[in-house]
PDB file of C-alpha atoms in Angstrom:
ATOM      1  CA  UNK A  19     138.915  44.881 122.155  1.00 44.00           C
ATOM      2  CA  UNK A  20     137.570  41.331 122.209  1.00 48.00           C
ATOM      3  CA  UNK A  21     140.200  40.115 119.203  1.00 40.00           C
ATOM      4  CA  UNK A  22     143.432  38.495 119.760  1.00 41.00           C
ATOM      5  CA  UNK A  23     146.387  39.501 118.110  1.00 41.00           C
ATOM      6  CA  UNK A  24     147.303  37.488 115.161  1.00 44.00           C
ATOM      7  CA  UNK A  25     143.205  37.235 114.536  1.00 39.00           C
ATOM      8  CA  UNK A  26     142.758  37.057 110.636  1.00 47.00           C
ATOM      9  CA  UNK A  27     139.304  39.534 109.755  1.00 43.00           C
ATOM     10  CA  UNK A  28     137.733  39.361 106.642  1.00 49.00           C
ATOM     11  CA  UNK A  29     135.705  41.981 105.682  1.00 48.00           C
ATOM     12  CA  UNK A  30     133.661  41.243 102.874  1.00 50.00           C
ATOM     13  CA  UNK A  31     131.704  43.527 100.537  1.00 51.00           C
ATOM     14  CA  UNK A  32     129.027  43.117  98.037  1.00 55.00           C
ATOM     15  CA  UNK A  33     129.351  45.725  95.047  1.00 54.00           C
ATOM     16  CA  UNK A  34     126.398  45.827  91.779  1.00 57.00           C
ATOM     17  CA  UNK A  35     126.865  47.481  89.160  1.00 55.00           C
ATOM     18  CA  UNK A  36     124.493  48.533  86.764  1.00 62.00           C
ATOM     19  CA  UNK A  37     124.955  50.269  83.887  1.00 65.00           C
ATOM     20  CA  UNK A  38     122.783  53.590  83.347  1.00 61.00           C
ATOM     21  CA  UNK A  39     123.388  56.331  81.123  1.00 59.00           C
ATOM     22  CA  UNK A  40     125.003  59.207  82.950  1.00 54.00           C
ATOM     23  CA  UNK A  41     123.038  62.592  82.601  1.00 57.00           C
ATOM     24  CA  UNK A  42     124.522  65.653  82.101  1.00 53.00           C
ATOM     25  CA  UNK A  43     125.282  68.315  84.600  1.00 51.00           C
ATOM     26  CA  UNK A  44     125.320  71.939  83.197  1.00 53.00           C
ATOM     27  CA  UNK A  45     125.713  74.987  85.768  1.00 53.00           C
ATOM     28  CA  UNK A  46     124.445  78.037  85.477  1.00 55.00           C
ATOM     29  CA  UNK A  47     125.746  81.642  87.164  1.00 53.00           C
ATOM     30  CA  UNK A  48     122.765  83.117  88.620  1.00 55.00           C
ATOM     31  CA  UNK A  49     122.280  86.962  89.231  1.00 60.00           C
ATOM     32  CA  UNK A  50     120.231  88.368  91.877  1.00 64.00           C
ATOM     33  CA  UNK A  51     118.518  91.465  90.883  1.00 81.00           C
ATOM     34  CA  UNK A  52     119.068  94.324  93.834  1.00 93.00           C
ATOM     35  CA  UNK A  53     115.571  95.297  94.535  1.00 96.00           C
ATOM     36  CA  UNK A  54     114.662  99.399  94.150  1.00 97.00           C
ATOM     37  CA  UNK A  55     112.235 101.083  95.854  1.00 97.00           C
ATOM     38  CA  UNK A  56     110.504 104.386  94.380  1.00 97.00           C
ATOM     39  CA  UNK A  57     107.428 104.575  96.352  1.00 97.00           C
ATOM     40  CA  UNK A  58     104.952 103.127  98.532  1.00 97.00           C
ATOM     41  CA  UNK A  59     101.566 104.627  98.104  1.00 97.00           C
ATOM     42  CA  UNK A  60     100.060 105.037 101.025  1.00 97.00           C
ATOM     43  CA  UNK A  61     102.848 106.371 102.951  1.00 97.00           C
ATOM     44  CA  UNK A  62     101.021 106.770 106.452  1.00 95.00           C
ATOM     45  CA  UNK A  63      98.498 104.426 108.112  1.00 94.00           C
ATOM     46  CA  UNK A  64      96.326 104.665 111.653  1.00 91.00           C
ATOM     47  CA  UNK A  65      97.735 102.069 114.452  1.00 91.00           C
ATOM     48  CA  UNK A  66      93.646 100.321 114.326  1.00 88.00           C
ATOM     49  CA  UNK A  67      93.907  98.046 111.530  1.00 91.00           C
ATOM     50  CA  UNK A  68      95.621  96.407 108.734  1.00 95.00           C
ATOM     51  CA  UNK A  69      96.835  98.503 105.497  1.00 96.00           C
ATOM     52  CA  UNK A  70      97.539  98.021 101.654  1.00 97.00           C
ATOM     53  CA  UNK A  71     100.511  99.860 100.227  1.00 97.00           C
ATOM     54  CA  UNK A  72     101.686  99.400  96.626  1.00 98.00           C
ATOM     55  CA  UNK A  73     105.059  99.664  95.975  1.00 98.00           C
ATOM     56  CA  UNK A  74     106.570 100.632  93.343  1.00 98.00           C
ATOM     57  CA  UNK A  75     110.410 100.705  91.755  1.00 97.00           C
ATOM     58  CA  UNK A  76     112.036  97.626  89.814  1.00 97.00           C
ATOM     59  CA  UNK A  77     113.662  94.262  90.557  1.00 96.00           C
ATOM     60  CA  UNK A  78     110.826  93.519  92.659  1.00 96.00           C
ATOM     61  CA  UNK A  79     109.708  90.244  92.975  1.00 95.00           C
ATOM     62  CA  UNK A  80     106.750  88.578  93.134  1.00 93.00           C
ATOM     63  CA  UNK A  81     108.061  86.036  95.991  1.00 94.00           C
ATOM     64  CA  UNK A  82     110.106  89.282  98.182  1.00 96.00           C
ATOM     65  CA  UNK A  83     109.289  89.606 101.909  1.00 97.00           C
ATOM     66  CA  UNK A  84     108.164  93.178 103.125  1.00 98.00           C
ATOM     67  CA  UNK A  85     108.794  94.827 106.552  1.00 98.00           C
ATOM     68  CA  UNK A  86     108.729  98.082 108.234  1.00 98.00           C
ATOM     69  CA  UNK A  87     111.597  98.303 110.479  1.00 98.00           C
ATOM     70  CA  UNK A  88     112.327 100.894 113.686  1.00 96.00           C
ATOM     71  CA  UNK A  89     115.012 101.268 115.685  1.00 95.00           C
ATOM     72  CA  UNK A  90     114.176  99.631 119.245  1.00 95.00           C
ATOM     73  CA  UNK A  91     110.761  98.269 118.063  1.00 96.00           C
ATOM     74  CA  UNK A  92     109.904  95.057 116.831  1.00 95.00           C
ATOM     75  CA  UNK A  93     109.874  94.878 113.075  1.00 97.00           C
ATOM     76  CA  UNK A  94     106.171  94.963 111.219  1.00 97.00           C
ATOM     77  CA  UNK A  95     106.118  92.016 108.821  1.00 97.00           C
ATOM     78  CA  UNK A  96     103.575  92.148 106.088  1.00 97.00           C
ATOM     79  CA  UNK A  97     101.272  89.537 104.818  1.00 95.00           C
ATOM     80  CA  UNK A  98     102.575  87.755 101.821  1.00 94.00           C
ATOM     81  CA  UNK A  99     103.379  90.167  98.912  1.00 94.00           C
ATOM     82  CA  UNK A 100     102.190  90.020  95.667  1.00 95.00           C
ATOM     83  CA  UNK A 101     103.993  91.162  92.201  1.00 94.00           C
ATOM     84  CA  UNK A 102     103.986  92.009  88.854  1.00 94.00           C
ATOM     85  CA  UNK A 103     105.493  90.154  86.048  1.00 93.00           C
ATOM     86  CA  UNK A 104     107.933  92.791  85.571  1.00 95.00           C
ATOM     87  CA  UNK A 105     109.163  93.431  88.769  1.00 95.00           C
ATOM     88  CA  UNK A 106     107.858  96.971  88.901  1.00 97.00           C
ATOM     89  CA  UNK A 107     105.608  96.314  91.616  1.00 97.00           C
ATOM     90  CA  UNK A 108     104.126  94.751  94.924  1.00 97.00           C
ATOM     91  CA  UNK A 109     101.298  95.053  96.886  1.00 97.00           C
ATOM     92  CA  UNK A 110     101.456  94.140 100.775  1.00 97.00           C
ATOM     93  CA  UNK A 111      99.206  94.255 103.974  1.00 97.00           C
ATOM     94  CA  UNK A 112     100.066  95.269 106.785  1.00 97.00           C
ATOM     95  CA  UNK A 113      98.902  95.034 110.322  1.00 96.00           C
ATOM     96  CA  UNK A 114      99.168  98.029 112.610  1.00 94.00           C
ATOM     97  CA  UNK A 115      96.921  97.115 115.151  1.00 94.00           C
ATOM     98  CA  UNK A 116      98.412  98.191 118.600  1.00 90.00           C
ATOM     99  CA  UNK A 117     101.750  99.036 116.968  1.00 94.00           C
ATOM    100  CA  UNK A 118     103.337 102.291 117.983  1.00 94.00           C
ATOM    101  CA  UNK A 119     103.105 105.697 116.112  1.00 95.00           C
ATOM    102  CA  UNK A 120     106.236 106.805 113.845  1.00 96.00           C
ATOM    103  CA  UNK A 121     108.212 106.745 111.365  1.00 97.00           C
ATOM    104  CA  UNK A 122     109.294 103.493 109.643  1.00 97.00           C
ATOM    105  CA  UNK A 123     111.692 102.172 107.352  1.00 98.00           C
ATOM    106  CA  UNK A 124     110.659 100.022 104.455  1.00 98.00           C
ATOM    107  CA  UNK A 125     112.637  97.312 103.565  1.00 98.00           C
ATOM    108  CA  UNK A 126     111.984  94.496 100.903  1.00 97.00           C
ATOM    109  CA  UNK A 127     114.009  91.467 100.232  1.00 97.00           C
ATOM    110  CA  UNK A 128     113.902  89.502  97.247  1.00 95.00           C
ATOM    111  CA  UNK A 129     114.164  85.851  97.781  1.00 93.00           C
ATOM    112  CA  UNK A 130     117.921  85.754  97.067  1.00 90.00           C
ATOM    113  CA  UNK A 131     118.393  88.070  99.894  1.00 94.00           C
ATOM    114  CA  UNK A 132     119.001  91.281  97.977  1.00 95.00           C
ATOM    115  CA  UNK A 133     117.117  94.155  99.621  1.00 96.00           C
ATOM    116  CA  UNK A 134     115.965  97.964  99.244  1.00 97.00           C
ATOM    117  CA  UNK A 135     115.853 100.200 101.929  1.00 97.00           C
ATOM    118  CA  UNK A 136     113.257 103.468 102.272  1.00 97.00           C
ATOM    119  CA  UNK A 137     114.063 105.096 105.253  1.00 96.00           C
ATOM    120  CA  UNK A 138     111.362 106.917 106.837  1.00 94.00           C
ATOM    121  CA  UNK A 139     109.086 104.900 103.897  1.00 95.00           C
ATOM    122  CA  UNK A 140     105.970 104.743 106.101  1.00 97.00           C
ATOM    123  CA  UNK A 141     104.387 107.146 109.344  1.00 97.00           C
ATOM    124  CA  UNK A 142     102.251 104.717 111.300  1.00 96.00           C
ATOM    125  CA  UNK A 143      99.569 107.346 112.874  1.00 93.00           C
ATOM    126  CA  UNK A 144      97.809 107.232 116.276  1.00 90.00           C
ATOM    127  CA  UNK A 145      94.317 106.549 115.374  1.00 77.00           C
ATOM    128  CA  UNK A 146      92.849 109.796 116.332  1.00 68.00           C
ATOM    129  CA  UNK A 147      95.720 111.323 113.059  1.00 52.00           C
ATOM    130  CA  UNK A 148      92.984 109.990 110.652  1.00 53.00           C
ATOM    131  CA  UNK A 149      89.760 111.085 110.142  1.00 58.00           C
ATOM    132  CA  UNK A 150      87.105 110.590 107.881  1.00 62.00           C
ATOM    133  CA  UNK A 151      85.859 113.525 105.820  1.00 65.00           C
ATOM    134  CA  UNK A 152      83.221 112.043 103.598  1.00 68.00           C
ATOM    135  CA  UNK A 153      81.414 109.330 102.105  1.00 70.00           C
ATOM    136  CA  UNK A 154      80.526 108.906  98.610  1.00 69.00           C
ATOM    137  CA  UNK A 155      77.153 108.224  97.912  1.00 71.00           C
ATOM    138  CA  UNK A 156      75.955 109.726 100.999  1.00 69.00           C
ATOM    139  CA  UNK A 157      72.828 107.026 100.397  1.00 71.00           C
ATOM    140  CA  UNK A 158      71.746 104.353  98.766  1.00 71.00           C
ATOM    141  CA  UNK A 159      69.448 101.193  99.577  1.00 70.00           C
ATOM    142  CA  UNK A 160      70.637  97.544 101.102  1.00 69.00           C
ATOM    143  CA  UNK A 161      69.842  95.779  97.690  1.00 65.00           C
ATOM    144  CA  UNK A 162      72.457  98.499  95.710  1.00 61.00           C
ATOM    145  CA  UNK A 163      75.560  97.636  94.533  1.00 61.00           C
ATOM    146  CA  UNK A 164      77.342 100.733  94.361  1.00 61.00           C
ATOM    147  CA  UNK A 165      80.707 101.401  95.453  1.00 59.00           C
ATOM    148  CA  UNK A 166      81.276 103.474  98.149  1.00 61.00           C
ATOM    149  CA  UNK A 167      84.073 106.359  97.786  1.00 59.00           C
ATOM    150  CA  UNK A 168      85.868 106.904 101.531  1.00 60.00           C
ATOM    151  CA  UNK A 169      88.167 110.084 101.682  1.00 59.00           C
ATOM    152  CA  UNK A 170      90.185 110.272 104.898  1.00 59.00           C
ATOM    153  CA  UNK A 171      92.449 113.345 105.477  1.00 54.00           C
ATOM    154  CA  UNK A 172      96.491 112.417 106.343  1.00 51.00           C
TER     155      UNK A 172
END
């Protein structure tokens, strides 16, 4: 390997010291909350756009991921959820364009990997499922700021 036997090989090292005050460690168990689902409101959306849904239960939190999830389809991610405080509630988009019609299940996982399952949670709808049935004010002038009322039939 280069050194004959009998070679003498020093191996020097350089240690500093310093002395600093040594913090203290604490630990901590952690619990992570199982998530619960009661509802999601609305249950059924048309395949040609995005959707809200609210959903409600407890040990939800703020910072969970929500998904719709079918067996031999690819999962529906929402958009990043938003919560309540008191883990009661969150309140995700979704985006169904050109995703197929049925029944989904609704899963949310909280950020320490705990989740709650709805099964059969959401219907995605063809588009031609929804229909509008009225629009409230039926009028109203450009310069208005009045809030327009849309009922759709499920």
């Amino acid at each position: 390997s280069g050194v004959s036997n009998g070679t003498r090989i020093v191996n020097t090292a350089r240690i500093v010291c310093t002395e600093q005050p040594v913090a203290s460690v604490a630990s901590a168990a952690t619990t992570i909350a199982t998530p619960d689902i009661t509802k999601i409101t609305p249950d059924k959306g048309g395949n040609a756009g995005q959707v809200t849904v609210t959903i409600t239960g407890s040990n939800l939190d703020p910072n969970a991921t929500v998904k719709l999830t079918r067996s031999g389809y690819t999962d529906i991610v929402a958009g990043p959820a938003t919560g309540v405080p008191d883990g009661t509630a969150l309140t995700a988009t979704f985006d169904f364009v050109g995703k197929s019609a049925g029944a989904c299940q609704l899963v949310v996982t909280n950020p320490g990997g705990a989740q709650a399952m709805l099964p059969s949670g959401f219907q995605v709808l063809p588009p031609s499922a929804i229909s509008l049935t009225g629009i409230t004010p039926s009028s109203g002038t450009r310069a208005s700021s009045k809030f327009a009322c849309v009922r759709r039939t499920k």
